[in-house]
XYZ file of C-alpha atoms in Angstrom:
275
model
C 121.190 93.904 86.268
C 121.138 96.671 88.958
C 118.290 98.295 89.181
C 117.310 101.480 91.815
C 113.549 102.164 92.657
C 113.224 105.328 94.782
C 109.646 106.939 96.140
C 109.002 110.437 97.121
C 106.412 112.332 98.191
C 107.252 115.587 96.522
C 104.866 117.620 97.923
C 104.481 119.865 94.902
C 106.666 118.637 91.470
C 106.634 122.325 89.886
C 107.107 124.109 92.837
C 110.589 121.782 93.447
C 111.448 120.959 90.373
C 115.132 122.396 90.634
C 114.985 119.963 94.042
C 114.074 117.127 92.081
C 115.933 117.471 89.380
C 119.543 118.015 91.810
C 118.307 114.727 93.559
C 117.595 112.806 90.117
C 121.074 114.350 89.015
C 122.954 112.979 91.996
C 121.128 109.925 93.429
C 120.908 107.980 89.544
C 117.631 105.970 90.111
C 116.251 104.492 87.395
C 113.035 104.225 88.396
C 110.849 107.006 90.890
C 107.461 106.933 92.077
C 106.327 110.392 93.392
C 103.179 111.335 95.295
C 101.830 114.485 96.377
C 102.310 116.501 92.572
C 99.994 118.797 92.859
C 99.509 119.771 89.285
C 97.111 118.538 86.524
C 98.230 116.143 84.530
C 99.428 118.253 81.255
C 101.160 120.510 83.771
C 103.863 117.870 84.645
C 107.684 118.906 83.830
C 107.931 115.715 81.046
C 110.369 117.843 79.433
C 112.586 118.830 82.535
C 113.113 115.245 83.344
C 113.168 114.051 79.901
C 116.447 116.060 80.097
C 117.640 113.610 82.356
C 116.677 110.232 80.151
C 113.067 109.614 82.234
C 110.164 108.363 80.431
C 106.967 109.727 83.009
C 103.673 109.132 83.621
C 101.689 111.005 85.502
C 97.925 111.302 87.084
C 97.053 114.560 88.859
C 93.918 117.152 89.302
C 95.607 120.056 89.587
C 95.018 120.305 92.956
C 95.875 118.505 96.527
C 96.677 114.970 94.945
C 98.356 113.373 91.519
C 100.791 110.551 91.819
C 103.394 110.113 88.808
C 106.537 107.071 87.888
C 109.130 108.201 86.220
C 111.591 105.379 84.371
C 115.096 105.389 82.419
C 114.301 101.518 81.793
C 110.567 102.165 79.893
C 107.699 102.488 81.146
C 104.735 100.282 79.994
C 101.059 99.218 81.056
C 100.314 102.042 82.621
C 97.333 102.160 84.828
C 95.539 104.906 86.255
C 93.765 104.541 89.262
C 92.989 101.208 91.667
C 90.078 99.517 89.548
C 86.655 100.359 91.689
C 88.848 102.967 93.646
C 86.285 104.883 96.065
C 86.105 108.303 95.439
C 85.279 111.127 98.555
C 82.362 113.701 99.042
C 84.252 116.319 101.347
C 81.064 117.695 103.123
C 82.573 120.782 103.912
C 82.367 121.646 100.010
C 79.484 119.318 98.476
C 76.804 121.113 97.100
C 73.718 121.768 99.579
C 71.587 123.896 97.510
C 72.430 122.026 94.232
C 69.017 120.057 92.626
C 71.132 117.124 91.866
C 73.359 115.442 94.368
C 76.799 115.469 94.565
C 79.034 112.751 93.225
C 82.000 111.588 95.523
C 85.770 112.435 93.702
C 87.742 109.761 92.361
C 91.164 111.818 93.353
C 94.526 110.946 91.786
C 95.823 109.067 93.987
C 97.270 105.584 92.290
C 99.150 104.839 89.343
C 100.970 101.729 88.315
C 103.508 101.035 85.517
C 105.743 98.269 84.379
C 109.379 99.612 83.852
C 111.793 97.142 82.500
C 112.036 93.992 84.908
C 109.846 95.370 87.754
C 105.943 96.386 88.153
C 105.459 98.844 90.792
C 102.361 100.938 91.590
C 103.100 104.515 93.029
C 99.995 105.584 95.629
C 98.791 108.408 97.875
C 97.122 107.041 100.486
C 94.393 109.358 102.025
C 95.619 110.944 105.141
C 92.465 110.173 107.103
C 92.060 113.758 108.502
C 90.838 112.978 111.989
C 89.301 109.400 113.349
C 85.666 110.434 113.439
C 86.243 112.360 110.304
C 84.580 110.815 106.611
C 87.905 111.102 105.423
C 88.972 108.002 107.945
C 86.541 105.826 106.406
C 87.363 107.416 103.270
C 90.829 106.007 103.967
C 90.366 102.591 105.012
C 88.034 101.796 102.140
C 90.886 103.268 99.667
C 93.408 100.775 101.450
C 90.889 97.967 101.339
C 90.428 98.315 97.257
C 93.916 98.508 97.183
C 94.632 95.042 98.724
C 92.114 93.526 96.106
C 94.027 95.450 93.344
C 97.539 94.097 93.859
C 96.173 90.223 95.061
C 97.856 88.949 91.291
C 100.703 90.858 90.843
C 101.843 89.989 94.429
C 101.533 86.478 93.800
C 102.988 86.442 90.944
C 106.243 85.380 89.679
C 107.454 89.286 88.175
C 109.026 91.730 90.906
C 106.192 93.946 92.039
C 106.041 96.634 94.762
C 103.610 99.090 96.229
C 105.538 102.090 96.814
C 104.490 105.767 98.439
C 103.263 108.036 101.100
C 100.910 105.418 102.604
C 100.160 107.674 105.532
C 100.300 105.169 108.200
C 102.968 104.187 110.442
C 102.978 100.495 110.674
C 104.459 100.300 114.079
C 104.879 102.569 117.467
C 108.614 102.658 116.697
C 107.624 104.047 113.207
C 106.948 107.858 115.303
C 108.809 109.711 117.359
C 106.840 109.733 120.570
C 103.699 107.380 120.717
C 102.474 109.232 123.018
C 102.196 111.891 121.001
C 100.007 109.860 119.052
C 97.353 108.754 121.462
C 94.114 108.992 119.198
C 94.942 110.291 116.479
C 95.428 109.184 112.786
C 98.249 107.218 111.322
C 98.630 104.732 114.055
C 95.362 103.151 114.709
C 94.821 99.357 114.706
C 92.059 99.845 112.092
C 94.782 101.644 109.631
C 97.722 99.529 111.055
C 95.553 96.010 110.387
C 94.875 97.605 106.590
C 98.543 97.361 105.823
C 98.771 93.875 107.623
C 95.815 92.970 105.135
C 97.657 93.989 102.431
C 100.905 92.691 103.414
C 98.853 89.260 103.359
C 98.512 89.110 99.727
C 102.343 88.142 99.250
C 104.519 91.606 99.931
C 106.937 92.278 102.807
C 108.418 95.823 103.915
C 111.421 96.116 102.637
C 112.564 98.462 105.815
C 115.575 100.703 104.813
C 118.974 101.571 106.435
C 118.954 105.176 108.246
C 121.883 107.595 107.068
C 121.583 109.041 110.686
C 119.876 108.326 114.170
C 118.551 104.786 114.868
C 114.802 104.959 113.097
C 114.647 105.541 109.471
C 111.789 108.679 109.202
C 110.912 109.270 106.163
C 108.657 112.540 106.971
C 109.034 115.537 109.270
C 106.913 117.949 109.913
C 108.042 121.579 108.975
C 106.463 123.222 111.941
C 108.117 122.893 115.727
C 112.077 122.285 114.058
C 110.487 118.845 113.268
C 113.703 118.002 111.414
C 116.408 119.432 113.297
C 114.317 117.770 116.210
C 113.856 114.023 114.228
C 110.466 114.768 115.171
C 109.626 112.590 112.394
C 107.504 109.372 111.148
C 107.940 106.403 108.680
C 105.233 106.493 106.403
C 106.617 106.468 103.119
C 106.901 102.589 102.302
C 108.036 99.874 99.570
C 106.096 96.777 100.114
C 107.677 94.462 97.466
C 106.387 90.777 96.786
C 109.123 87.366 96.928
C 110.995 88.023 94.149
C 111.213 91.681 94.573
C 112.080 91.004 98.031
C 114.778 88.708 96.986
C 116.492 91.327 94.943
C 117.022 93.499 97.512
C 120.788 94.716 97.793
C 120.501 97.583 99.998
C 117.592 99.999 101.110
C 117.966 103.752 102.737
C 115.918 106.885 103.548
C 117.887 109.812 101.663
C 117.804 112.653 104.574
C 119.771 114.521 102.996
C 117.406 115.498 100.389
C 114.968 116.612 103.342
C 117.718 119.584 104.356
C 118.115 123.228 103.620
C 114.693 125.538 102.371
C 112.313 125.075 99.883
C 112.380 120.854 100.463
C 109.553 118.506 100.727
C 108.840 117.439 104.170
C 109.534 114.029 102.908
C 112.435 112.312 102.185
C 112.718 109.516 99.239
C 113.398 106.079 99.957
C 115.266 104.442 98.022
C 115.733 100.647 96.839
C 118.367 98.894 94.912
C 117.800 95.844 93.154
C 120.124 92.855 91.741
C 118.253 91.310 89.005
């Protein structure tokens, strides 16, 4: 059994749904995690992709968040949120003048299914803002629960995968220019040993094939000619335990989904399985 596991930070589902639903149309996967939705949960397209054959789950706010997996093989055991996931009190919007105090947000962020043969979870990883900024600490305390949350299924004997934007770039080769990196978020040792943490609990990176240059970026920014440029990053990952691992049969960044207007500045990365 073949089976193709894609992720894709869509930065907006409605607003490029005729982009998704060329790319679902052409690439075939059977299974998609997709991060960034930006649309309340009852305002997902489950009819536009039903179209297609996908089952979908999704978990959004309706605002800058929501996370969603779509399936062709079922989709089962769905869980929303990372159990004791840490929610965030921006304090450029909490309440000061308000008699009671203001809760921190449990944003959509995380949501896991079991589609035929595999388990995956499809996150958003916060993007950490700046390093002396809450949202940093906001961030490493949503990568620690994480690890916890995926300790069984990574040790287990099913094929399981973390898949998304996990807004780190697990090595310097992972950016285009280090230097251009030099305090700044997505390539700090704190962030860097969170994914080595959760890498511990069983999964490996399944690193995919580049369709062009020598690094496989999975994001570019849409300011500077960032793609043109491969001014770009790899922070879109699928961290897949043993017997996901195993299955393997070939792994790419789709770049060709990134061209032309009205994309996401993400590309999906996509994983084929022999089970």
């Amino acid at each position: 059994m073949t089976v193709r596991i894609a992720t894709w930070n869509i930065n907006s589902v409605n607003a490029r749904l005729d982009k998704l639903l060329e790319w679902l149309g052409s690439a075939q996967p059977d299974v998609v995690c997709l991060q960034e939705l930006k649309c309340a949960t009852d305002a997902f397209p489950y009819d536009a992709v039903r179209e297609l054959g996908y089952e979908a789950a999704a978990h959004g706010n309706g605002r800058w968040n929501g996370v969603a997996i779509l399936s062709k093989i079922g989709i089962d055991d769905v869980v929303r949120d990372l159990p004791g996931q840490p929610g965030y009190l921006d304090p450029a919007t909490a309440a000061e003048d308000s008699l009671l105090p203001a809760e921190p947000e449990i944003e959509a962020r995380a949501i896991a299914a079991t589609c035929g043969p595999v388990r995956v979870w499809s996150v958003y990883v916060p993007n950490g803002r700046e390093v002396d900024h809450p949202h940093y600490a906001y961030k490493l305390r949503w990568l620690s629960t994480l690890r916890d949350a995926v300790v069984a299924d990574a040790a287990g004997p099913r094929p399981f995968a973390v898949l998304g934007d996990f807004n780190v770039a697990p090595v310097d080769a992972d950016v285009w220019d280090i230097n251009k990196f030099q305090g700044a978020t997505h390539v700090t040792d704190a962030e860097r040993a969170a994914l080595a943490d959760l890498r511990e609990t069983g999964l490996s990176d399944v690193y995919p094939r580049a369709l062009k240059y020598d690094v496989p970026f999975t994001f570019w920014d849409y300011r500077a000619l960032g793609f043109p440029k491969n001014q770009g990053m790899r922070i879109d990952l699928a961290y897949g335990n043993k017997p996901f691992f195993a299955a393997v049969s070939d792994a790419y960044v789709d770049r060709e989904a990134r061209k032309g207007k009205g994309t996401s500045d993400h590309a999906p990365v996509v994983v084929d399985l022999d089970l």
